[in-house]
Coordinates of C-alpha atoms in Angstrom, one line a residue:
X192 CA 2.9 -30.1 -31.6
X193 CA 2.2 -34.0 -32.6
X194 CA -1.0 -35.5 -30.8
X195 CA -0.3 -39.4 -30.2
X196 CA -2.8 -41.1 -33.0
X197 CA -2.5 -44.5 -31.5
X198 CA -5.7 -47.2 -31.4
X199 CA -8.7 -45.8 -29.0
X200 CA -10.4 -48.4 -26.7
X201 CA -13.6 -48.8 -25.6
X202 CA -14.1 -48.9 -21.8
X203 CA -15.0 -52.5 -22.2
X204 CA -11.7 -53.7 -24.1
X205 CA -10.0 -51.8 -21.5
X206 CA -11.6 -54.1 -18.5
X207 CA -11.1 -57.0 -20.5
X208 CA -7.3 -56.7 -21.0
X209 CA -6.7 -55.0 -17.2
X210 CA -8.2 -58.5 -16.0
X211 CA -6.6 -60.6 -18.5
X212 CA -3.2 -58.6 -17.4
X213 CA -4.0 -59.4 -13.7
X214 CA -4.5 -62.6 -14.4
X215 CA -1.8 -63.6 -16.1
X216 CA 0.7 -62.1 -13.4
X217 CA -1.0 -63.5 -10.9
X218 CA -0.8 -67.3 -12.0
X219 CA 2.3 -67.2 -14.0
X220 CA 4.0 -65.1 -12.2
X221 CA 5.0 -61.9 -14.3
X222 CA 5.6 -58.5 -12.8
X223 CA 2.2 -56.3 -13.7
X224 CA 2.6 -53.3 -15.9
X225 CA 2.9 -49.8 -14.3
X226 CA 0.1 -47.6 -14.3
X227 CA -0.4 -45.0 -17.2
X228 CA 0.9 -41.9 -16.0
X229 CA -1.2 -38.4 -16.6
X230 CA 1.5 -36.3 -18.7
X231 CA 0.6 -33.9 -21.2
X232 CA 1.4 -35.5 -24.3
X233 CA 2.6 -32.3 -26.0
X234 CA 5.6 -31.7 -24.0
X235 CA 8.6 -33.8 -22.6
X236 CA 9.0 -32.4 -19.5
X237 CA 12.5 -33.7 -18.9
X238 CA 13.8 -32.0 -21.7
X239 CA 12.1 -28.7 -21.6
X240 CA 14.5 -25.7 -22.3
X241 CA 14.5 -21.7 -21.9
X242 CA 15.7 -20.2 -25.2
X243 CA 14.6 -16.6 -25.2
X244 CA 13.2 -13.7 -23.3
X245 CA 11.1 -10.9 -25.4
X246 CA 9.2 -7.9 -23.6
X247 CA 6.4 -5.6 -24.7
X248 CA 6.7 -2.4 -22.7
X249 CA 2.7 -1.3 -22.0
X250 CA 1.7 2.6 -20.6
X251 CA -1.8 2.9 -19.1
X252 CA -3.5 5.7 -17.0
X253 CA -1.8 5.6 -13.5
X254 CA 1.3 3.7 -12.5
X255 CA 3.4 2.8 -15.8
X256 CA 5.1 1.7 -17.7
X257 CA 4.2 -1.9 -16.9
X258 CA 7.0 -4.5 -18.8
X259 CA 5.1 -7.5 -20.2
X260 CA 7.6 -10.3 -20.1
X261 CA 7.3 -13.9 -22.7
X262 CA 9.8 -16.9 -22.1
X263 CA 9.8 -18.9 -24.9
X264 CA 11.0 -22.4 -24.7
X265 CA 11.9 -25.4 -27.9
X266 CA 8.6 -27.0 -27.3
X267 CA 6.6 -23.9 -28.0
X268 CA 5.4 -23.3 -24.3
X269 CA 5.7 -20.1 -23.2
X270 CA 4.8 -18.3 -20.0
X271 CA 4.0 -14.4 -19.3
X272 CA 5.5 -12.4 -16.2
X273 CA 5.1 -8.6 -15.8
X274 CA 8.3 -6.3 -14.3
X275 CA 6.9 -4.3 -11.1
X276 CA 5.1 -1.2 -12.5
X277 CA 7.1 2.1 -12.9
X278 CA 10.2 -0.1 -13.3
X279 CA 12.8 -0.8 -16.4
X280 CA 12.3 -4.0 -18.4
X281 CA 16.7 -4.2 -18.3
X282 CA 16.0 -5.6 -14.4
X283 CA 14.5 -8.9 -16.1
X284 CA 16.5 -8.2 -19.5
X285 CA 19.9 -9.2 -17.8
X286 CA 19.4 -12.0 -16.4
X287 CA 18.2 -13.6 -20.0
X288 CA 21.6 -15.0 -20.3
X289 CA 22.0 -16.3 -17.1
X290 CA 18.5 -18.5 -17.6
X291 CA 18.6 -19.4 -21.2
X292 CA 19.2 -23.6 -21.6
X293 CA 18.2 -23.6 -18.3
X294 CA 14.8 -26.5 -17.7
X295 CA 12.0 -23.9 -17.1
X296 CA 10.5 -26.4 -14.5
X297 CA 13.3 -26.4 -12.1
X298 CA 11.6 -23.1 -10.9
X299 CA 13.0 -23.2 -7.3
X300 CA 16.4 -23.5 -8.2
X301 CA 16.4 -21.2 -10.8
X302 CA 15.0 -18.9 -8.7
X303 CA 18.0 -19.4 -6.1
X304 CA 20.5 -18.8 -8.9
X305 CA 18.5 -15.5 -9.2
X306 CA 17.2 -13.6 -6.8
X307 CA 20.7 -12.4 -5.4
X308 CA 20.1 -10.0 -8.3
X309 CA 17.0 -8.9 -6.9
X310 CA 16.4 -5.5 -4.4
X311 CA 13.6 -3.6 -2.7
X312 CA 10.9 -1.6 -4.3
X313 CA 11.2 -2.1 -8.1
X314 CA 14.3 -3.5 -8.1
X315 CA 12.8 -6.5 -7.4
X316 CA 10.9 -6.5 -10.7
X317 CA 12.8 -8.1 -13.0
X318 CA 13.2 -11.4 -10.7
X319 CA 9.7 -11.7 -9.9
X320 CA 8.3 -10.9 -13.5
X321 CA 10.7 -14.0 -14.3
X322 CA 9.3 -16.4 -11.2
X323 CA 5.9 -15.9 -12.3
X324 CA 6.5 -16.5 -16.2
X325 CA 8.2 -20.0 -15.0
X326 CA 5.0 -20.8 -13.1
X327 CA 2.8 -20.0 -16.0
X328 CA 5.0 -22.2 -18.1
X329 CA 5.0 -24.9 -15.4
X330 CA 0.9 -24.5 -15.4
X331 CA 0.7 -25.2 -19.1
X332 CA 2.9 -28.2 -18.9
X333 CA 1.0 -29.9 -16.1
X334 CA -2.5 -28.3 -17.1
X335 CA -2.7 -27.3 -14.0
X336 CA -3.7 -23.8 -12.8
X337 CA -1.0 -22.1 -10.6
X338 CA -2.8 -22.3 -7.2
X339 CA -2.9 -25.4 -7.1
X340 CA 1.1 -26.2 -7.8
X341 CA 2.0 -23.2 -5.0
X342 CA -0.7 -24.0 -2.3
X343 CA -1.9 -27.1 -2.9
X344 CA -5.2 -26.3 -3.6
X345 CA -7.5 -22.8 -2.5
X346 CA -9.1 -21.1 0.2
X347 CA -11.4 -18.7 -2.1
X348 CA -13.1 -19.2 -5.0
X349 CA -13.3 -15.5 -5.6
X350 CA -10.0 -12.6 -4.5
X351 CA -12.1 -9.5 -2.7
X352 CA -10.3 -6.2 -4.3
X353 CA -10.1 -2.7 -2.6
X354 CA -9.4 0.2 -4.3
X355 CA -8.8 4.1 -4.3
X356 CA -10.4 6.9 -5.1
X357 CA -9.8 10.5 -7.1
X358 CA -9.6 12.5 -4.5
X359 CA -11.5 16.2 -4.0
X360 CA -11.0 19.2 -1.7
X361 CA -14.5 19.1 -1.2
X362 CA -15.3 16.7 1.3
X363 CA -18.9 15.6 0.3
X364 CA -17.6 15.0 -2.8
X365 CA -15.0 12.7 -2.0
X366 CA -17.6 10.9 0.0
X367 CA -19.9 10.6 -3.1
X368 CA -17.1 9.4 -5.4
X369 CA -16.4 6.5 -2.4
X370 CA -20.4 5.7 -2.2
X371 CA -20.0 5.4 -6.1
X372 CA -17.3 3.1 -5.6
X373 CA -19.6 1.0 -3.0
X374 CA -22.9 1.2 -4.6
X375 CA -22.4 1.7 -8.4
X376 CA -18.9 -1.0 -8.7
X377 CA -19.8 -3.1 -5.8
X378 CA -16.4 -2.7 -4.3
X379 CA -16.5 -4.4 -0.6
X380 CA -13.4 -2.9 0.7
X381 CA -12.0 1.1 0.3
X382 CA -9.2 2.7 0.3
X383 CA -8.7 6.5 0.5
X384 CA -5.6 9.2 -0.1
X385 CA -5.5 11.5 2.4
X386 CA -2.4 14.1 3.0
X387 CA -1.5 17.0 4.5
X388 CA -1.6 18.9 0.9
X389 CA -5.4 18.9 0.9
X390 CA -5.2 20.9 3.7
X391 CA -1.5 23.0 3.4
X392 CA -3.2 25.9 1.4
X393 CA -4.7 26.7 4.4
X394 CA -2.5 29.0 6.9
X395 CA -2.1 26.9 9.8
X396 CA -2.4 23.4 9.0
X397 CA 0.7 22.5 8.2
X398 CA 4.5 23.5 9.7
X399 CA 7.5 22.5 7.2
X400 CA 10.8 24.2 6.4
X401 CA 10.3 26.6 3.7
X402 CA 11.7 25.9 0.2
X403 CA 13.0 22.9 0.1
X404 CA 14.7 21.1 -2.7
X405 CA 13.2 18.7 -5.2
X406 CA 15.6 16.1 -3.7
X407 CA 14.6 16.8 -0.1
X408 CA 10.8 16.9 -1.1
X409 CA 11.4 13.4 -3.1
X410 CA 14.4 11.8 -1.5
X411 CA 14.8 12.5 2.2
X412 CA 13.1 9.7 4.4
X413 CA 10.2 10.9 6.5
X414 CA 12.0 12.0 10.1
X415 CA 14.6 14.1 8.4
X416 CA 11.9 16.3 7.0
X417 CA 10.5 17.8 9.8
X418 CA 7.2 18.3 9.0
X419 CA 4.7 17.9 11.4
X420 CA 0.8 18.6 11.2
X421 CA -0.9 21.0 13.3
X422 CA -4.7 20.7 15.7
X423 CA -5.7 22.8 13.0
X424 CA -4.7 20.8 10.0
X425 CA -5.7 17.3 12.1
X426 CA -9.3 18.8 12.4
X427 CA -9.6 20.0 8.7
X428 CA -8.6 16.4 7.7
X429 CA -10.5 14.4 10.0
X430 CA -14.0 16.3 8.2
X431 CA -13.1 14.1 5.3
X432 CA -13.2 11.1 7.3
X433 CA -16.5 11.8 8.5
X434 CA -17.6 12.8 5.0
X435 CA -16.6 9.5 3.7
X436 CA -17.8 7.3 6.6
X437 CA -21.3 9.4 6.4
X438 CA -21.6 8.4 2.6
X439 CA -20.5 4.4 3.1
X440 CA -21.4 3.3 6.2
X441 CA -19.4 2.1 9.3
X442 CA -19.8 -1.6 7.7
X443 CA -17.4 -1.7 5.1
X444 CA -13.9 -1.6 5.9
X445 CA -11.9 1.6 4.8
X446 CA -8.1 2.5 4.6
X447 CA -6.0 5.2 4.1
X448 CA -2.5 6.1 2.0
X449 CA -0.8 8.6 1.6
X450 CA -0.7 10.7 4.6
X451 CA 2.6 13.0 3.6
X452 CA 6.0 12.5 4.5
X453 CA 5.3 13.3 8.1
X454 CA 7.4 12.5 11.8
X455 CA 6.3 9.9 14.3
X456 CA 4.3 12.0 16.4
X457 CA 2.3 13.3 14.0
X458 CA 1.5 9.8 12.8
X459 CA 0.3 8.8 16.5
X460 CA -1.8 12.3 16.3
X461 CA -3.5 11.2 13.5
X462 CA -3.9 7.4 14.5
X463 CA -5.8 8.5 17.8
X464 CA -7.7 11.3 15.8
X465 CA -8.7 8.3 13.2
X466 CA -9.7 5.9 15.5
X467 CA -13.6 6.6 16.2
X468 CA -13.9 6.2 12.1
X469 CA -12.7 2.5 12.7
X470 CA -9.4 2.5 9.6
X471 CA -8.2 -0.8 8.5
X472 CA -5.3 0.3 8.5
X473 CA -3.1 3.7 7.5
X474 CA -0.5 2.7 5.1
X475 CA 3.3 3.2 4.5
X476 CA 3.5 6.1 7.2
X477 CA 7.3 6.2 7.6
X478 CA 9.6 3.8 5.3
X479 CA 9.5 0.4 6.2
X480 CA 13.0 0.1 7.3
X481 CA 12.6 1.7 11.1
X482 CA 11.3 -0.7 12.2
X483 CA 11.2 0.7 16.3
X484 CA 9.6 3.7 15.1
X485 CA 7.0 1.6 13.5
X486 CA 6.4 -0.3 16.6
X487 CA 6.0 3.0 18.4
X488 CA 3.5 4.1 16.3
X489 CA 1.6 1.0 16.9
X490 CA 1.8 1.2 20.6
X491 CA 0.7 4.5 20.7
X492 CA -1.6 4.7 17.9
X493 CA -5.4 3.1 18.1
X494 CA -5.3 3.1 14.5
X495 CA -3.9 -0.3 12.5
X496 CA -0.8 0.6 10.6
X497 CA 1.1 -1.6 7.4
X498 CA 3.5 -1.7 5.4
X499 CA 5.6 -3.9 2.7
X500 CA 4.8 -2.9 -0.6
X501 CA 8.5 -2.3 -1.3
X502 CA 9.8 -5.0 0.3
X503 CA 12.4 -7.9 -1.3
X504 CA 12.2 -11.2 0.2
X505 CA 10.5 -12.8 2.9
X506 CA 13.3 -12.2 5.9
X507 CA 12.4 -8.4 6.2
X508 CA 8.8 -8.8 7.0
X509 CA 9.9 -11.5 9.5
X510 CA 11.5 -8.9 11.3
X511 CA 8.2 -6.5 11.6
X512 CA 5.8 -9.3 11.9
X513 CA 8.4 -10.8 15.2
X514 CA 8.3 -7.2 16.7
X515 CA 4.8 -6.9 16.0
X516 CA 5.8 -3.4 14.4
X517 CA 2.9 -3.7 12.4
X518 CA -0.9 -4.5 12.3
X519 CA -1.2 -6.1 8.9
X520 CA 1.7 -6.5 5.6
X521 CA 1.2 -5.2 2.2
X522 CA 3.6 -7.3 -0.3
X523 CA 3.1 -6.6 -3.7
X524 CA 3.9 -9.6 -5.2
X525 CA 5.9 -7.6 -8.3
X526 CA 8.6 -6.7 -5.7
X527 CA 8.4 -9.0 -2.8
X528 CA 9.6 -12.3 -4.8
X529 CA 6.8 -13.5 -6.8
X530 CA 4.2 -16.1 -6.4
X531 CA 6.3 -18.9 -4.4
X532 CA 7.8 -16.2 -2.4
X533 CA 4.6 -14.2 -1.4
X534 CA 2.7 -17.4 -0.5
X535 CA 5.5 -17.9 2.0
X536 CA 5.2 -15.0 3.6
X537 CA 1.8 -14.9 4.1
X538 CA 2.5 -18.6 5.9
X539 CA 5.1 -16.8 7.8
X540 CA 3.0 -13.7 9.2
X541 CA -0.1 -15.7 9.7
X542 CA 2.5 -17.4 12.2
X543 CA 2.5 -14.4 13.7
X544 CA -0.8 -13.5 14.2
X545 CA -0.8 -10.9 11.1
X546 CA -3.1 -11.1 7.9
X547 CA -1.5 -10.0 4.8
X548 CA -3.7 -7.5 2.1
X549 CA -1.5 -7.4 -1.5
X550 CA -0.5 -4.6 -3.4
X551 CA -0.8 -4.3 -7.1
X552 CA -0.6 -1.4 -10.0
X553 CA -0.3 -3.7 -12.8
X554 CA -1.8 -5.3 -15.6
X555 CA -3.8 -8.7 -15.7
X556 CA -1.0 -10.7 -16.0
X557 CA 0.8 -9.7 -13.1
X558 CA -2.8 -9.7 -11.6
X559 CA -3.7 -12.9 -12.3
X560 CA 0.0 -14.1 -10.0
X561 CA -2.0 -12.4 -7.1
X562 CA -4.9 -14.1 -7.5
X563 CA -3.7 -18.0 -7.8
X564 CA -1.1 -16.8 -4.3
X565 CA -3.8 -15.1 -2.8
X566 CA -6.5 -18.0 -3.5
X567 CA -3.4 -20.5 -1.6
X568 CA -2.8 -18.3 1.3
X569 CA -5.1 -18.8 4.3
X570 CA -4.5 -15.1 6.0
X571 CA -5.0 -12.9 2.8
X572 CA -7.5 -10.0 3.0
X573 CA -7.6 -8.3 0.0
X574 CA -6.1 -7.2 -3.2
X575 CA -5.6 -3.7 -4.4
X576 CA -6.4 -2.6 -7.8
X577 CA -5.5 0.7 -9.7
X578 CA -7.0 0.1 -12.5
X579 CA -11.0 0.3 -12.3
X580 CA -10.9 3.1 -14.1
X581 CA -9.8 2.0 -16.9
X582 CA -11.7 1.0 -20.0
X583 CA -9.4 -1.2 -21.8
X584 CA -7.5 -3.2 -18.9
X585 CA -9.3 -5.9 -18.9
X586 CA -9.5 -6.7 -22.5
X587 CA -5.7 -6.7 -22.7
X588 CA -6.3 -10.1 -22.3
X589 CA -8.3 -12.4 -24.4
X590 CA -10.3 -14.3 -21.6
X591 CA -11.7 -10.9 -19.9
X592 CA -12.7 -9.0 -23.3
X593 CA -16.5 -9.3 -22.7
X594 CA -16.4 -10.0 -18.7
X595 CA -14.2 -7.7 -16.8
X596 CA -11.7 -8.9 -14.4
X597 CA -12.9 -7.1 -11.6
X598 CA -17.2 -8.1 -11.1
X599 CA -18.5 -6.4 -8.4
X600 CA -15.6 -5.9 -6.2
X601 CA -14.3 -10.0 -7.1
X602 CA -11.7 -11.7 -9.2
X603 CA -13.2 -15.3 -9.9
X604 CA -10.0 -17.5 -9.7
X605 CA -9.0 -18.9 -13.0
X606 CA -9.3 -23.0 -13.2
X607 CA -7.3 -23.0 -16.6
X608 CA -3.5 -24.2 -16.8
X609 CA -0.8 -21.6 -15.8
X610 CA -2.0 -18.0 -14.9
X611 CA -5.2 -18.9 -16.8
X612 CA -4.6 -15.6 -19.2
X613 CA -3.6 -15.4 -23.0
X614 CA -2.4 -11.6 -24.2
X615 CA -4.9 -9.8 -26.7
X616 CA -2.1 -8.7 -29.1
X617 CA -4.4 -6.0 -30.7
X618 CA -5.0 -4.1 -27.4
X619 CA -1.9 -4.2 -26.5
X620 CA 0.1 -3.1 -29.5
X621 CA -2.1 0.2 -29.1
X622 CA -1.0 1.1 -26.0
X623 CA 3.0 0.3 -25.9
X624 CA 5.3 2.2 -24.5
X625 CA 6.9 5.2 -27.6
X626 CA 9.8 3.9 -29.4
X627 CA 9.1 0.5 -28.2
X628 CA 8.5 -3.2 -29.7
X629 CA 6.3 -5.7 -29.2
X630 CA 7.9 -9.0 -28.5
X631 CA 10.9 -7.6 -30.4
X632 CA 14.5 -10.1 -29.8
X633 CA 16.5 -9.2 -27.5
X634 CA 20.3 -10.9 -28.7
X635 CA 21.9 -7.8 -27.1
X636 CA 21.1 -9.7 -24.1
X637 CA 22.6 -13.1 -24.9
X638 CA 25.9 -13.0 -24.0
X639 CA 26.0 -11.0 -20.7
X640 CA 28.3 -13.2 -18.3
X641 CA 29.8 -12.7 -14.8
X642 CA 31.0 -14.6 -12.2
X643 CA 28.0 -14.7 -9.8
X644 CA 28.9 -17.1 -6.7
X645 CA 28.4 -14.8 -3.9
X646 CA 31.1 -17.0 -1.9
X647 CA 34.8 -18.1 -2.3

C-alpha cells in the first residue's frame, strides 16, 4: 500500500503556523481549520470491502479439526477467525456469499444479517469464526488491539488459564500429574475429569441398563439413561478427590468435568460428597437446557455447578443466570457468538451476581478472541486451555514461536492492532487436516443465495 510522502515539519514550523492560523481567524475573521484526524493512512475506511473467504483446516492432539478462517478484503487487510473446534468449515463457508461486498467494519450489522444462521454447540462456529475475523480486520484498520474497541479498555493485563489433566486409575498418580501441573507449569487454577468409568469395572459402583446402544450411550440426554451411582462407587471416586487435594493444596481452586451421563440425584450425591474438597465448580452435569433440574441441583447440592459451553446467543444464559440455576457460566466464545457477543454476556450475568470462566479447545487464534473479551469483561475468572501439552501450538503463530502463549499459567494480553497474532504458514501447512488446502479459493461458495428475511 502507498505511504503519503508529503513535506515533514519540524515541531517548531508546526507552532509557528498553528499560531499564525489562530491568528489570522481570529482578527480577520476566517473559520479555523479542523483538526488532523488519526486515520491509518493505508486504508480508506469508508470504502473497505469483503471480497473472499479462504480456510485452512488444522488437526492437533485433542479436540480437532480446528478451521482457520482469512477474510480478505480490496485493500489487502485481512482478519483471522477460527470455526468452533470439532466442527465443519461449510458452517462459515456458506455464508461467504451472503458477506462478500459487504464493508467489513460494519461488524454489528453484519453480524445481525447473520447470526440467524447460527445454533448451539458447534453450530454456532461458523458465525463466530466470522465475528471475530471482522474484529481483527477492524483492529488493523484502527491500529488498535481488539479489547479496547469491545470494552473500552481492560481489566487484566494478564488472562489466568486452568486446565485438565490425563487422567489415571491410580489415584496418587493423578494427584502427581495435578501437582506437576501446579508446580512444574505454574498453572494457578485446575481442572480434573472424573466419571463413573474409572470406577465401573468395579462390581458395585455403578447401576445402568445393560447393553445399550451406541445411540443411547452417545445421544440420549442424561435423565433418560437411568444411570445412577452407587455409596460404593461415590466412595471409590471421592479417594481421588482426596488424592488430588493431598498433592495441591486446599489453596488453589480445582474443578471437575466429566462426571458421566448420570440423573439428578446422583448429581446432588456427589455435590454433598464433594463439598469438604471445596470444587469450583462441577461442570455440564445434565444438558444445559433443563433448566429446573439445574436449579434443583444447586439447591440441593453444596457443590458450585456451570454450564454454557454449548450455548448460542446471550438470551439462553439469561434464563439460568435469572433463575439462579447455576453458580458460574462457561461460554466458549467459538459457539456462544463471538467476541462482542461474549463480552455481553459476561455484562449480563455479572448483573446477576454470576462470574463467567471461558471455554476453549482451539488454536491461538481463536485464543487470542478470548483473551482481548476476557481482558474487557469485569466478572471473568478464568480461561480453559487444551492445549498445554502440545509442543507446537504456540508456534503456529509467528509472535509466540520463542515465548509460549501460556507462561506460567498466564496469557499476557496482546497491545498490537486486531487479535495481535500473524499465522506461521510453515507450522501450519504441516499439520492440516488430509486432503485439505491451505488458503485454497473457495468460488463454489460464491453464488449461494436465498431469501433470508425471517419475516413477511
Amino acid at each position: 500500500m502507498s505511504k503519503s510522502t508529503g513535506h515533514v515539519f519540524n515541531r517548531r514550523e508546526i507552532m509557528k503556523a498553528s499560531a499564525l492560523a489562530l491568528g489570522g481567524s481570529l482578527f480577520l475573521g476566517d473559520p479555523p481549520q479542523a483538526s488532523p484526524k488519526a486515520v491509518n493512512a493505508n486504508s480508506a475506511p469508508s470504502t473497505l470491502k469483503i471480497t473472499d473467504m479462504r480456510v485452512a483446516t488444522i488437526v492437533k492432539p485433542g479436540p480437532s479439526p480446528c478451521p482457520i478462517i482469512r477474510i480478505d478484503t480490496n485493500q489487502g487487510v485481512y482478519g483471522l477467525g477460527e470455526v468452533r473446534d470439532g466442527a465443519s468449515a461449510t458452517y462459515a463457508l456458506f455464508l461467504k456469499s451472503r458477506i462478500v461486498g459487504e464493508n467489513p467494519l460494519q461488524l454489528d450489522r453484519i453480524f445481525r444479517k447473520i447470526k440467524q444462521f447460527g445454533g448451539h454447540a458447534r453450530q454456532g462456529g461458523g458465525v463466530c469464526a466470522i465475528e471475530m475475523a471482522l474484529w481483527d480486520i477492524a483492529g488493523k484498520v484502527y491500529n488498535s488491539p481488539i479489547y479496547a474497541m469491545v470494552g473500552g479498555g481492560k481489566f487484566r493485563d494478564k488472562i489466568r488459564v486452568y486446565a485438565d489433566t490425563t487422567e489415571s486409575k491410580d489415584p496418587k498418580i493423578y494427584g502427581q500429574r495435578m501437582k506437576e501441573r501446579k508446580e512444574g507449569m505454574g498453572i494457578t487454577w485446575l481442572k480434573m475429569d472424573l466419571g463413573v468409568e474409572m470406577v465401573s469395572d468395579t462390581p458395585g459402583t455403578v447401576t445402568a441398563p445393560s447393553e445399550l446402544t451406541p445411540w443411547e450411550e452417545n445421544r440420549i440426554e442424561h435423565p433418560f439413561l437411568a444411570t445412577e451411582v452407587t455409596d460404593k462407587g461415590i466412595a471409590m471416586l471421592e479417594q481421588y478427590v482426596a488424592a488430588v487435594r493431598d498433592a495441591v493444596g486446599m489453596e488453589i481452586p480445582l474443578s471437575m468435568d466429566h462426571l458421566g451421563h448420570l440423573g439428578v440425584k446422583s448429581i446432588i450425591r456427589l455435590g454433598k460428597a464433594y463439598e469438604k474438597y471445596n470444587l469450583s465448580w462441577i461442570e455440564d452435569v445434565i444438558p444445559w437446557t433443563y433448566t429446573d433440574l439445574l436449579k434443583q441441583i444447586s439447591d440441593e447440592s453444596p457443590t458450585p455447578i456451570l454450564t454454557g459451553e454449548d450455548i448460542y446467543l446471550k438470551e439462553p444464559f439469561r434464563v439460568l443466570c435469572e433463575k439462579h440455576a447455576v453458580s458460574k457460566i462457561h461460554p466458549d466464545l467459538a459457539t456462544s457468538g463471538g467476541i462482542l457477543e461474549t463480552h455481553k454476556i459476561g455484562d449480563m450475568a455479572e448483573e446477576y451476581g454470576v462470574p463467567m470462566a471461558m471455554h476453549f479447545a482451539g488454536t491461538p487464534v481463536s485464543c487470542m478472541a478470548n483473551v482481548h473479551c476476557a481482558a474487557a469483561t469485569q466478572n471473568f475468572l478464568a480461561l480453559e486451555n487444551h492445549s498445554l501439552d502440545v509442543p507446537w501450538w504456540s508456534s503456529m503463530v509467528q509472535e509466540y514461536v520463542k515465548l509460549p502463549v501460556v507462561h506460567r499459567g498466564w496469557i499476557e494480553v496482546p497491545d498490537r492492532p486486531g487479535l495481535g497474532v500473524t499465522l506461521n504458514d510453515d507450522v501450519l501447512k504441516q499439520h492440516l487436516a488430509p486432503g485439505t488446502g491451505y488458503f485454497d479459493p473457495t468460488p463454489e461458495w460464491d453464488k449461494e443465495r436465498s431469501w433470508d428475511r425471517l419475516w413477511s
